[in-house]
């Protein structure tokens, strides 16, 4: 069973514990999340010009659409306002800016009717972020930019939260991915040949949970949740923002969700910076997590 909390007032320590147990939290749009969505909408509008970005896929060759996204997405990721607005969102929702670290926000797209499902607009198969070298105390934050519907969001597969799935994570190392695969996303238009961890046994997609927040609304869940991109049949491209956080006290204490099936190496911890001053995650902790990941698989 997956419990979804709406606008909960529990403190962040309690919330993180519940998230590590498989609960999901949703929040109405906040002033900072609305501003973050507004920034994304302005950049998207500039990129698409006279086209409605939610239906432009029906007027553009897929290669042109992919090339447009290849320019748009880095502009959003590296926009200086993002590093100011993400901590503001987290503070509004009860996180300590001195204890919470975040990674860059990503602008995601899910096109309709299998128009573009690889590379720059990858349609994710069922997966846990922990298969991709994420720490087990990672929390995922997801915000729709335009209205979404059940036919173009993501799905959780709650029966697998504490049930292992045979998967290819043993062949994944985060450092190697950064070196060889991450920057090539825009070249994968018709298919995606990059090695990515995926289930290696049949996965029962039902029962599943789909959450539909308002634009600027926030969904929060554990990186250990098995989740997937819903096949988009809505007739509209979905645009969303996601980013990830860790609490440094949990990182140090190894407090997080249980590892039921991840066998990857490396760590994403170096991607995180502290909300209060943008200081990086201490290198010592990243080295410790890398050593522990190697020990798990040796």
Short mmCIF file of C-alpha atoms in Angstrom, two decimals:
data_model
loop_
_atom_site.label_atom_id
_atom_site.label_comp_id
_atom_site.label_asym_id
_atom_site.label_seq_id
_atom_site.Cartn_x
_atom_site.Cartn_y
_atom_site.Cartn_z
CA UNK A 1 0.00 0.00 0.00
CA UNK A 2 1.19 3.55 -0.77
CA UNK A 3 -0.10 6.38 1.41
CA UNK A 4 -0.21 9.84 -0.19
CA UNK A 5 -0.11 12.79 2.23
CA UNK A 6 -1.60 16.07 0.94
CA UNK A 7 -0.36 19.37 2.42
CA UNK A 8 0.89 17.56 5.51
CA UNK A 9 2.19 19.67 8.40
CA UNK A 10 4.58 17.05 9.80
CA UNK A 11 8.14 18.30 10.38
CA UNK A 12 10.88 17.44 7.92
CA UNK A 13 12.56 14.80 10.12
CA UNK A 14 9.25 12.92 10.44
CA UNK A 15 8.49 13.38 6.75
CA UNK A 16 11.85 11.97 5.66
CA UNK A 17 11.28 8.91 7.81
CA UNK A 18 7.88 8.33 6.22
CA UNK A 19 9.31 8.82 2.73
CA UNK A 20 11.99 6.22 3.44
CA UNK A 21 9.12 3.83 4.27
CA UNK A 22 7.51 4.39 0.86
CA UNK A 23 5.02 7.17 1.57
CA UNK A 24 4.43 9.98 -0.95
CA UNK A 25 3.79 13.66 -0.15
CA UNK A 26 2.08 16.33 -2.26
CA UNK A 27 1.81 20.07 -1.68
CA UNK A 28 -0.10 22.89 -3.30
CA UNK A 29 1.90 25.42 -5.29
CA UNK A 30 3.95 27.79 -3.15
CA UNK A 31 5.12 31.33 -4.01
CA UNK A 32 8.59 30.07 -4.90
CA UNK A 33 7.37 27.03 -6.87
CA UNK A 34 5.06 29.32 -8.86
CA UNK A 35 8.01 31.58 -9.64
CA UNK A 36 10.13 28.58 -10.66
CA UNK A 37 7.36 27.38 -12.99
CA UNK A 38 6.99 30.91 -14.36
CA UNK A 39 10.70 31.00 -15.18
CA UNK A 40 10.40 27.65 -16.98
CA UNK A 41 7.34 28.83 -18.91
CA UNK A 42 9.17 31.96 -20.10
CA UNK A 43 12.17 29.98 -21.32
CA UNK A 44 9.92 27.42 -23.02
CA UNK A 45 7.92 30.16 -24.74
CA UNK A 46 11.11 31.82 -25.99
CA UNK A 47 12.35 28.51 -27.38
CA UNK A 48 9.12 27.50 -29.13
CA UNK A 49 8.24 30.94 -30.50
CA UNK A 50 4.88 30.90 -32.26
CA UNK A 51 4.26 27.23 -31.45
CA UNK A 52 2.20 26.10 -28.47
CA UNK A 53 4.86 24.01 -26.69
CA UNK A 54 2.31 21.43 -25.55
CA UNK A 55 1.21 20.68 -29.13
CA UNK A 56 4.29 21.70 -31.14
CA UNK A 57 5.21 18.06 -31.63
CA UNK A 58 2.40 17.78 -34.17
CA UNK A 59 3.86 20.60 -36.29
CA UNK A 60 7.60 19.88 -36.16
CA UNK A 61 9.88 17.11 -37.44
CA UNK A 62 11.06 15.07 -34.46
CA UNK A 63 14.72 15.94 -35.15
CA UNK A 64 13.90 19.66 -34.98
CA UNK A 65 11.96 19.17 -31.75
CA UNK A 66 14.85 17.24 -30.18
CA UNK A 67 17.36 19.90 -31.25
CA UNK A 68 15.18 22.60 -29.69
CA UNK A 69 15.06 20.70 -26.39
CA UNK A 70 18.82 20.19 -26.51
CA UNK A 71 19.24 23.95 -26.28
CA UNK A 72 16.32 24.69 -23.97
CA UNK A 73 17.03 22.20 -21.21
CA UNK A 74 20.59 23.38 -20.37
CA UNK A 75 19.38 27.01 -20.39
CA UNK A 76 16.93 26.14 -17.64
CA UNK A 77 19.29 23.92 -15.67
CA UNK A 78 22.01 26.55 -15.51
CA UNK A 79 19.83 29.64 -15.13
CA UNK A 80 21.10 31.56 -12.06
CA UNK A 81 17.58 32.01 -10.68
CA UNK A 82 17.20 28.26 -10.27
CA UNK A 83 19.87 28.17 -7.56
CA UNK A 84 17.93 30.87 -5.72
CA UNK A 85 14.42 29.48 -6.20
CA UNK A 86 15.09 25.83 -5.30
CA UNK A 87 16.26 26.64 -1.76
CA UNK A 88 13.25 28.96 -1.44
CA UNK A 89 10.88 26.12 -2.40
CA UNK A 90 12.57 23.80 0.09
CA UNK A 91 12.43 26.37 2.89
CA UNK A 92 8.72 27.00 2.25
CA UNK A 93 8.14 23.25 2.63
CA UNK A 94 9.98 22.89 5.91
CA UNK A 95 13.54 21.89 4.99
CA UNK A 96 16.54 23.23 6.90
CA UNK A 97 18.71 25.18 4.48
CA UNK A 98 21.83 24.35 6.51
CA UNK A 99 21.16 20.59 6.47
CA UNK A 100 19.56 20.12 3.03
CA UNK A 101 21.58 19.69 -0.17
CA UNK A 102 20.07 19.79 -3.68
CA UNK A 103 21.16 18.93 -7.20
CA UNK A 104 20.37 20.88 -10.37
CA UNK A 105 16.75 21.12 -11.47
CA UNK A 106 15.99 19.25 -14.68
CA UNK A 107 13.42 20.27 -17.24
CA UNK A 108 11.68 17.07 -18.35
CA UNK A 109 9.40 16.38 -21.29
CA UNK A 110 7.11 13.49 -22.14
CA UNK A 111 5.72 13.69 -25.65
CA UNK A 112 2.42 12.16 -26.71
CA UNK A 113 1.82 9.15 -28.93
CA UNK A 114 5.44 7.89 -28.96
CA UNK A 115 6.65 10.96 -30.89
CA UNK A 116 9.97 11.22 -28.99
CA UNK A 117 10.71 8.72 -26.21
CA UNK A 118 14.51 8.43 -26.26
CA UNK A 119 17.55 10.58 -25.58
CA UNK A 120 16.63 14.17 -24.68
CA UNK A 121 13.02 13.15 -23.91
CA UNK A 122 13.63 9.69 -22.47
CA UNK A 123 10.53 7.71 -21.46
CA UNK A 124 11.68 5.92 -18.34
CA UNK A 125 10.93 2.24 -17.93
CA UNK A 126 10.17 1.06 -14.37
CA UNK A 127 13.23 1.89 -12.31
CA UNK A 128 14.52 3.07 -8.96
CA UNK A 129 16.91 6.02 -8.85
CA UNK A 130 18.99 3.86 -6.52
CA UNK A 131 19.85 1.72 -9.57
CA UNK A 132 21.59 4.84 -10.94
CA UNK A 133 24.01 5.26 -8.00
CA UNK A 134 21.70 7.53 -6.00
CA UNK A 135 22.10 7.28 -2.21
CA UNK A 136 19.26 5.57 -0.37
CA UNK A 137 18.49 8.82 1.46
CA UNK A 138 17.78 10.69 -1.79
CA UNK A 139 14.37 12.33 -2.10
CA UNK A 140 12.84 13.26 -5.46
CA UNK A 141 10.83 16.46 -5.98
CA UNK A 142 8.54 16.73 -9.05
CA UNK A 143 6.65 19.83 -10.25
CA UNK A 144 4.43 20.09 -13.38
CA UNK A 145 4.83 23.26 -15.43
CA UNK A 146 1.48 23.10 -17.25
CA UNK A 147 -1.70 21.19 -16.28
CA UNK A 148 -1.20 17.43 -16.29
CA UNK A 149 -3.64 14.53 -16.47
CA UNK A 150 -3.40 10.86 -15.46
CA UNK A 151 -2.42 10.01 -19.05
CA UNK A 152 0.85 12.00 -18.98
CA UNK A 153 2.29 11.86 -15.47
CA UNK A 154 4.38 9.15 -13.80
CA UNK A 155 3.31 5.94 -12.10
CA UNK A 156 4.47 4.36 -8.86
CA UNK A 157 4.47 0.58 -8.55
CA UNK A 158 4.04 0.25 -4.78
CA UNK A 159 4.10 -3.54 -4.51
CA UNK A 160 7.82 -3.39 -5.32
CA UNK A 161 8.94 -0.86 -2.70
CA UNK A 162 10.29 -3.63 -0.46
CA UNK A 163 10.26 -6.40 -3.09
CA UNK A 164 13.39 -6.94 -5.20
CA UNK A 165 13.33 -6.80 -8.99
CA UNK A 166 16.07 -8.47 -10.99
CA UNK A 167 17.74 -5.61 -12.83
CA UNK A 168 20.86 -4.46 -14.67
CA UNK A 169 22.21 -2.04 -12.07
CA UNK A 170 25.34 -4.17 -11.54
CA UNK A 171 26.57 -2.90 -14.93
CA UNK A 172 26.08 0.76 -14.00
CA UNK A 173 28.73 3.07 -12.58
CA UNK A 174 27.90 6.75 -12.24
CA UNK A 175 31.36 8.05 -13.05
CA UNK A 176 31.46 5.98 -16.24
CA UNK A 177 27.98 7.21 -17.23
CA UNK A 178 29.11 10.83 -16.86
CA UNK A 179 32.23 10.13 -18.89
CA UNK A 180 30.63 8.31 -21.82
CA UNK A 181 26.84 8.66 -21.98
CA UNK A 182 25.27 11.67 -20.28
CA UNK A 183 26.25 14.32 -22.84
CA UNK A 184 25.11 12.27 -25.84
CA UNK A 185 21.38 12.35 -24.99
CA UNK A 186 20.39 14.73 -27.79
CA UNK A 187 21.84 12.40 -30.45
CA UNK A 188 19.41 9.59 -29.52
CA UNK A 189 16.28 10.58 -31.43
CA UNK A 190 14.83 7.40 -32.97
CA UNK A 191 16.24 5.00 -30.37
CA UNK A 192 18.47 5.04 -27.28
CA UNK A 193 21.39 2.62 -27.16
CA UNK A 194 22.93 3.86 -23.92
CA UNK A 195 23.29 1.24 -21.19
CA UNK A 196 20.79 2.05 -18.46
CA UNK A 197 19.62 -0.13 -15.57
CA UNK A 198 16.25 -1.70 -16.29
CA UNK A 199 14.22 -4.65 -15.02
CA UNK A 200 15.44 -8.02 -16.25
CA UNK A 201 12.25 -9.84 -15.32
CA UNK A 202 8.58 -9.06 -16.02
CA UNK A 203 7.22 -6.25 -13.84
CA UNK A 204 3.54 -6.08 -12.94
CA UNK A 205 2.63 -2.44 -13.61
CA UNK A 206 -0.69 -2.74 -11.78
CA UNK A 207 -1.69 -1.85 -9.19
CA UNK A 208 -0.12 1.55 -9.70
CA UNK A 209 -0.48 5.02 -8.21
CA UNK A 210 -0.64 8.17 -10.35
CA UNK A 211 -0.56 11.58 -8.66
CA UNK A 212 -1.77 14.65 -10.60
CA UNK A 213 -0.57 17.90 -8.97
CA UNK A 214 -1.54 21.36 -10.14
CA UNK A 215 1.03 23.43 -12.08
CA UNK A 216 3.56 24.46 -9.45
CA UNK A 217 2.30 21.77 -7.08
CA UNK A 218 5.01 19.59 -5.58
CA UNK A 219 5.22 15.80 -5.32
CA UNK A 220 7.88 14.30 -3.06
CA UNK A 221 8.96 10.65 -2.94
CA UNK A 222 11.89 8.38 -2.16
CA UNK A 223 14.49 7.59 -4.81
CA UNK A 224 13.93 3.95 -3.84
CA UNK A 225 10.37 3.99 -5.22
CA UNK A 226 9.91 1.89 -8.36
CA UNK A 227 8.36 4.34 -10.81
CA UNK A 228 7.99 4.80 -14.55
CA UNK A 229 6.93 7.27 -17.23
CA UNK A 230 3.28 6.72 -18.12
CA UNK A 231 2.78 6.12 -21.86
CA UNK A 232 1.55 9.57 -22.87
CA UNK A 233 -1.79 9.32 -24.67
CA UNK A 234 -3.02 12.78 -23.69
CA UNK A 235 -2.36 14.52 -27.01
CA UNK A 236 -0.13 17.06 -25.24
CA UNK A 237 3.56 17.14 -24.39
CA UNK A 238 4.07 17.15 -20.64
CA UNK A 239 6.67 19.60 -19.26
CA UNK A 240 7.85 19.20 -15.68
CA UNK A 241 10.68 20.06 -13.31
CA UNK A 242 12.40 17.61 -11.04
CA UNK A 243 15.30 17.80 -8.64
CA UNK A 244 16.67 15.78 -5.76
CA UNK A 245 17.71 16.44 -2.18
CA UNK A 246 19.57 14.74 0.64
CA UNK A 247 19.78 15.71 4.29
CA UNK A 248 23.40 15.65 5.41
CA UNK A 249 22.51 14.23 8.83
CA UNK A 250 20.90 11.24 7.09
CA UNK A 251 23.86 10.93 4.72
CA UNK A 252 26.25 10.75 7.67
CA UNK A 253 24.04 8.37 9.67
CA UNK A 254 23.25 6.15 6.65
CA UNK A 255 19.56 6.76 7.36
CA UNK A 256 17.41 6.08 4.33
CA UNK A 257 15.28 3.58 2.47
CA UNK A 258 16.35 -0.06 2.46
CA UNK A 259 18.39 -1.36 -0.45
CA UNK A 260 16.35 -4.25 -1.80
CA UNK A 261 18.02 -4.80 -5.18
CA UNK A 262 20.55 -2.12 -6.23
CA UNK A 263 24.03 -3.36 -7.24
CA UNK A 264 25.48 -0.27 -8.98
CA UNK A 265 28.75 1.43 -8.10
CA UNK A 266 29.72 5.07 -7.78
CA UNK A 267 27.63 7.79 -6.14
CA UNK A 268 25.75 10.91 -7.18
CA UNK A 269 26.57 12.69 -3.91
CA UNK A 270 29.03 15.06 -5.61
CA UNK A 271 26.10 16.55 -7.55
CA UNK A 272 24.60 18.05 -4.37
CA UNK A 273 25.22 21.51 -2.93
CA UNK A 274 24.04 23.01 0.35
CA UNK A 275 20.96 25.22 0.15
CA UNK A 276 22.30 27.93 2.45
CA UNK A 277 25.55 28.73 0.64
CA UNK A 278 25.92 26.33 -2.34
CA UNK A 279 28.90 24.60 -0.72
CA UNK A 280 29.46 21.13 -2.22
CA UNK A 281 28.83 17.86 -0.44
CA UNK A 282 31.96 16.99 1.61
CA UNK A 283 34.25 14.86 -0.53
CA UNK A 284 34.91 12.51 2.37
CA UNK A 285 31.27 11.40 2.37
CA UNK A 286 31.28 10.77 -1.38
CA UNK A 287 34.42 8.65 -1.05
CA UNK A 288 32.87 6.67 1.80
CA UNK A 289 29.72 5.97 -0.23
CA UNK A 290 31.78 4.88 -3.23
CA UNK A 291 33.76 2.49 -1.06
CA UNK A 292 30.57 1.07 0.46
CA UNK A 293 29.02 0.54 -2.97
CA UNK A 294 32.10 -1.39 -4.10
CA UNK A 295 32.01 -3.47 -0.92
CA UNK A 296 28.36 -4.40 -1.53
CA UNK A 297 29.09 -5.93 -4.91
CA UNK A 298 32.49 -7.48 -4.22
#
